[in-house]
Short mmCIF file of C-alpha atoms in Angstrom, two decimals:
data_model
loop_
_atom_site.label_atom_id
_atom_site.label_comp_id
_atom_site.label_asym_id
_atom_site.label_seq_id
_atom_site.Cartn_x
_atom_site.Cartn_y
_atom_site.Cartn_z
CA MET C 76 145.60 84.59 -166.84
CA THR C 77 143.20 87.23 -168.11
CA GLU C 78 140.44 86.64 -170.58
CA GLY C 79 141.70 86.66 -174.16
CA ASN C 80 145.21 85.58 -173.25
CA VAL C 81 146.21 82.03 -174.00
CA ALA C 82 149.33 80.38 -172.70
CA PHE C 83 150.64 76.94 -173.41
CA GLU C 84 153.80 75.03 -172.80
CA SER C 85 155.44 73.19 -175.65
CA SER C 86 157.58 70.10 -175.37
CA VAL C 87 159.10 70.67 -178.83
CA SER C 88 162.83 71.34 -178.64
CA PRO C 89 164.31 74.29 -180.53
CA GLU C 90 166.24 71.80 -182.67
CA SER C 91 163.07 69.91 -183.61
CA LEU C 92 161.27 73.17 -184.36
CA ALA C 93 164.12 74.26 -186.67
CA THR C 94 163.76 71.11 -188.77
CA LEU C 95 159.96 71.27 -189.00
CA GLY C 96 159.06 71.45 -192.66
CA GLU C 97 162.64 70.94 -193.80
CA GLY C 98 162.76 70.08 -197.48
CA HIS C 99 159.09 70.98 -197.95
CA ILE C 100 158.54 74.51 -196.65
CA ALA C 101 160.33 77.78 -197.26
CA TYR C 102 159.42 81.19 -196.01
CA VAL C 103 159.44 84.61 -197.59
CA LYS C 104 160.40 87.54 -195.42
CA GLN C 105 160.49 91.21 -196.34
CA ILE C 106 163.81 92.79 -195.40
CA ARG C 107 165.57 96.09 -195.94
CA SER C 108 168.69 96.35 -198.05
CA GLU C 109 170.65 97.27 -194.90
CA ASP C 110 170.02 93.71 -193.62
CA VAL C 111 171.50 92.02 -196.71
CA PRO C 112 175.18 91.79 -195.61
CA GLY C 113 174.22 89.82 -192.48
CA LEU C 114 172.02 87.35 -194.37
CA PHE C 115 173.83 87.17 -197.72
CA PRO C 116 177.51 88.07 -197.11
CA GLN C 117 178.41 87.18 -200.71
CA ALA C 118 175.90 89.68 -202.16
CA PRO C 119 177.24 92.83 -203.80
CA HIS C 120 176.67 96.18 -202.09
CA ILE C 121 173.04 97.30 -202.38
CA ALA C 122 171.89 100.87 -201.92
CA PRO C 123 170.32 101.53 -198.51
CA GLY C 124 166.59 102.02 -198.07
CA LEU C 125 165.35 99.36 -200.50
CA LYS C 126 162.58 96.89 -199.72
CA LEU C 127 163.65 93.36 -200.66
CA PHE C 128 162.39 89.82 -200.15
CA ALA C 129 164.45 86.92 -198.85
CA LEU C 130 163.53 83.27 -199.33
CA HIS C 131 164.69 81.03 -196.47
CA ALA C 132 164.63 77.28 -195.95
CA ALA C 133 162.51 76.05 -193.06
CA ASP C 134 165.61 75.98 -190.83
CA GLY C 135 166.34 79.65 -191.59
CA THR C 136 169.08 79.13 -194.16
CA PRO C 137 168.92 81.96 -196.74
CA ILE C 138 168.18 80.68 -200.26
CA MET C 139 167.71 83.74 -202.43
CA LEU C 140 167.22 87.49 -202.44
CA THR C 141 164.97 89.44 -204.79
CA ASP C 142 163.09 92.71 -205.10
CA SER C 143 159.80 90.90 -205.74
CA ARG C 144 157.74 88.75 -203.37
CA GLU C 145 156.32 86.97 -206.42
CA ALA C 146 159.82 86.04 -207.64
CA ALA C 147 160.68 84.58 -204.23
CA ILE C 148 157.50 82.47 -204.26
CA ALA C 149 158.16 81.35 -207.85
CA ASN C 150 161.66 80.26 -206.86
CA ALA C 151 160.27 78.25 -203.96
CA TRP C 152 157.77 76.55 -206.28
CA SER C 153 160.50 75.78 -208.82
CA HIS C 154 162.33 73.90 -206.05
CA GLU C 155 159.12 72.12 -205.02
CA LEU C 156 158.87 74.06 -201.75
CA GLN C 157 155.66 75.43 -200.26
CA ALA C 158 156.22 79.14 -199.61
CA VAL C 159 154.80 80.81 -196.53
CA SER C 160 155.09 84.48 -195.53
CA VAL C 161 156.67 85.75 -192.34
CA HIS C 162 155.67 89.19 -191.10
#
Protein backbone atom coordinates (compact mmCIF):
# COMPACT_ATOMS: atom_id res chain seq x y z
CA MET A 1 0.00 0.00 0.00
CA THR A 2 1.35 3.43 -0.89
CA GLU A 3 1.06 6.49 1.26
CA GLY A 4 -2.32 8.18 0.89
CA ASN A 5 -4.14 5.01 -0.09
CA VAL A 6 -6.37 3.39 2.48
CA ALA A 7 -7.83 -0.05 2.14
CA PHE A 8 -10.20 -1.84 4.45
CA GLU A 9 -12.26 -4.95 4.38
CA SER A 10 -15.91 -4.79 5.34
CA SER A 11 -17.95 -7.58 6.83
CA VAL A 12 -21.23 -5.90 5.85
CA SER A 13 -23.18 -7.95 3.33
CA PRO A 14 -24.58 -6.27 0.21
CA GLU A 15 -28.07 -7.05 1.51
CA SER A 16 -27.39 -5.33 4.84
CA LEU A 17 -25.85 -2.35 3.08
CA ALA A 18 -28.95 -2.01 0.87
CA THR A 19 -31.21 -1.73 3.91
CA LEU A 20 -29.00 0.76 5.77
CA GLY A 21 -31.06 3.86 6.40
CA GLU A 22 -34.24 2.27 5.07
CA GLY A 23 -37.26 4.33 6.05
CA HIS A 24 -35.08 7.22 7.23
CA ILE A 25 -32.73 8.19 4.41
CA ALA A 26 -33.29 8.95 0.75
CA TYR A 27 -30.79 10.11 -1.79
CA VAL A 28 -30.93 12.65 -4.57
CA LYS A 29 -29.05 11.87 -7.75
CA GLN A 30 -28.67 14.03 -10.83
CA ILE A 31 -29.54 12.09 -13.98
CA ARG A 32 -30.01 12.84 -17.66
CA SER A 33 -33.39 12.52 -19.31
CA GLU A 34 -32.02 9.62 -21.39
CA ASP A 35 -31.78 7.60 -18.14
CA VAL A 36 -35.45 8.08 -17.21
CA PRO A 37 -36.97 5.04 -19.01
CA GLY A 38 -34.70 2.65 -17.11
CA LEU A 39 -35.47 4.17 -13.70
CA PHE A 40 -39.08 5.29 -14.21
CA PRO A 41 -40.62 3.08 -16.93
CA GLN A 42 -44.07 4.60 -16.34
CA ALA A 43 -42.83 8.16 -17.04
CA PRO A 44 -43.90 9.83 -20.27
CA HIS A 45 -41.30 10.46 -22.97
CA ILE A 46 -38.94 13.29 -22.01
CA ALA A 47 -36.82 15.20 -24.49
CA PRO A 48 -33.17 14.10 -24.53
CA GLY A 49 -30.42 16.24 -23.04
CA LEU A 50 -32.22 17.48 -19.93
CA LYS A 51 -30.70 17.53 -16.45
CA LEU A 52 -33.11 16.00 -13.93
CA PHE A 53 -33.03 14.88 -10.31
CA ALA A 54 -34.22 11.52 -9.02
CA LEU A 55 -35.11 10.82 -5.41
CA HIS A 56 -34.40 7.23 -4.35
CA ALA A 57 -35.12 5.30 -1.17
CA ALA A 58 -32.08 4.06 0.73
CA ASP A 59 -32.38 0.67 -1.02
CA GLY A 60 -32.28 2.33 -4.45
CA THR A 61 -35.99 2.23 -5.21
CA PRO A 62 -36.92 5.30 -7.31
CA ILE A 63 -39.42 7.57 -5.53
CA MET A 64 -39.79 10.64 -7.71
CA LEU A 65 -38.36 12.56 -10.64
CA THR A 66 -38.11 16.34 -10.93
CA ASP A 67 -36.19 19.07 -12.71
CA SER A 68 -35.19 20.68 -9.41
CA ARG A 69 -32.85 19.37 -6.71
CA GLU A 70 -34.74 21.51 -4.19
CA ALA A 71 -38.06 19.86 -5.12
CA ALA A 72 -36.54 16.41 -4.62
CA ILE A 73 -35.24 17.41 -1.17
CA ALA A 74 -38.60 18.96 -0.25
CA ASN A 75 -40.36 15.75 -1.23
CA ALA A 76 -37.99 13.74 0.96
CA TRP A 77 -38.67 16.06 3.90
CA SER A 78 -42.42 15.83 3.35
CA HIS A 79 -42.10 12.05 3.76
CA GLU A 80 -39.91 12.49 6.86
CA LEU A 81 -36.79 11.26 5.05
CA GLN A 82 -33.32 12.75 5.43
CA ALA A 83 -32.07 13.57 1.93
CA VAL A 84 -28.45 13.05 0.98
CA SER A 85 -26.79 13.78 -2.37
CA VAL A 86 -25.05 11.23 -4.55
CA HIS A 87 -22.49 12.46 -7.06
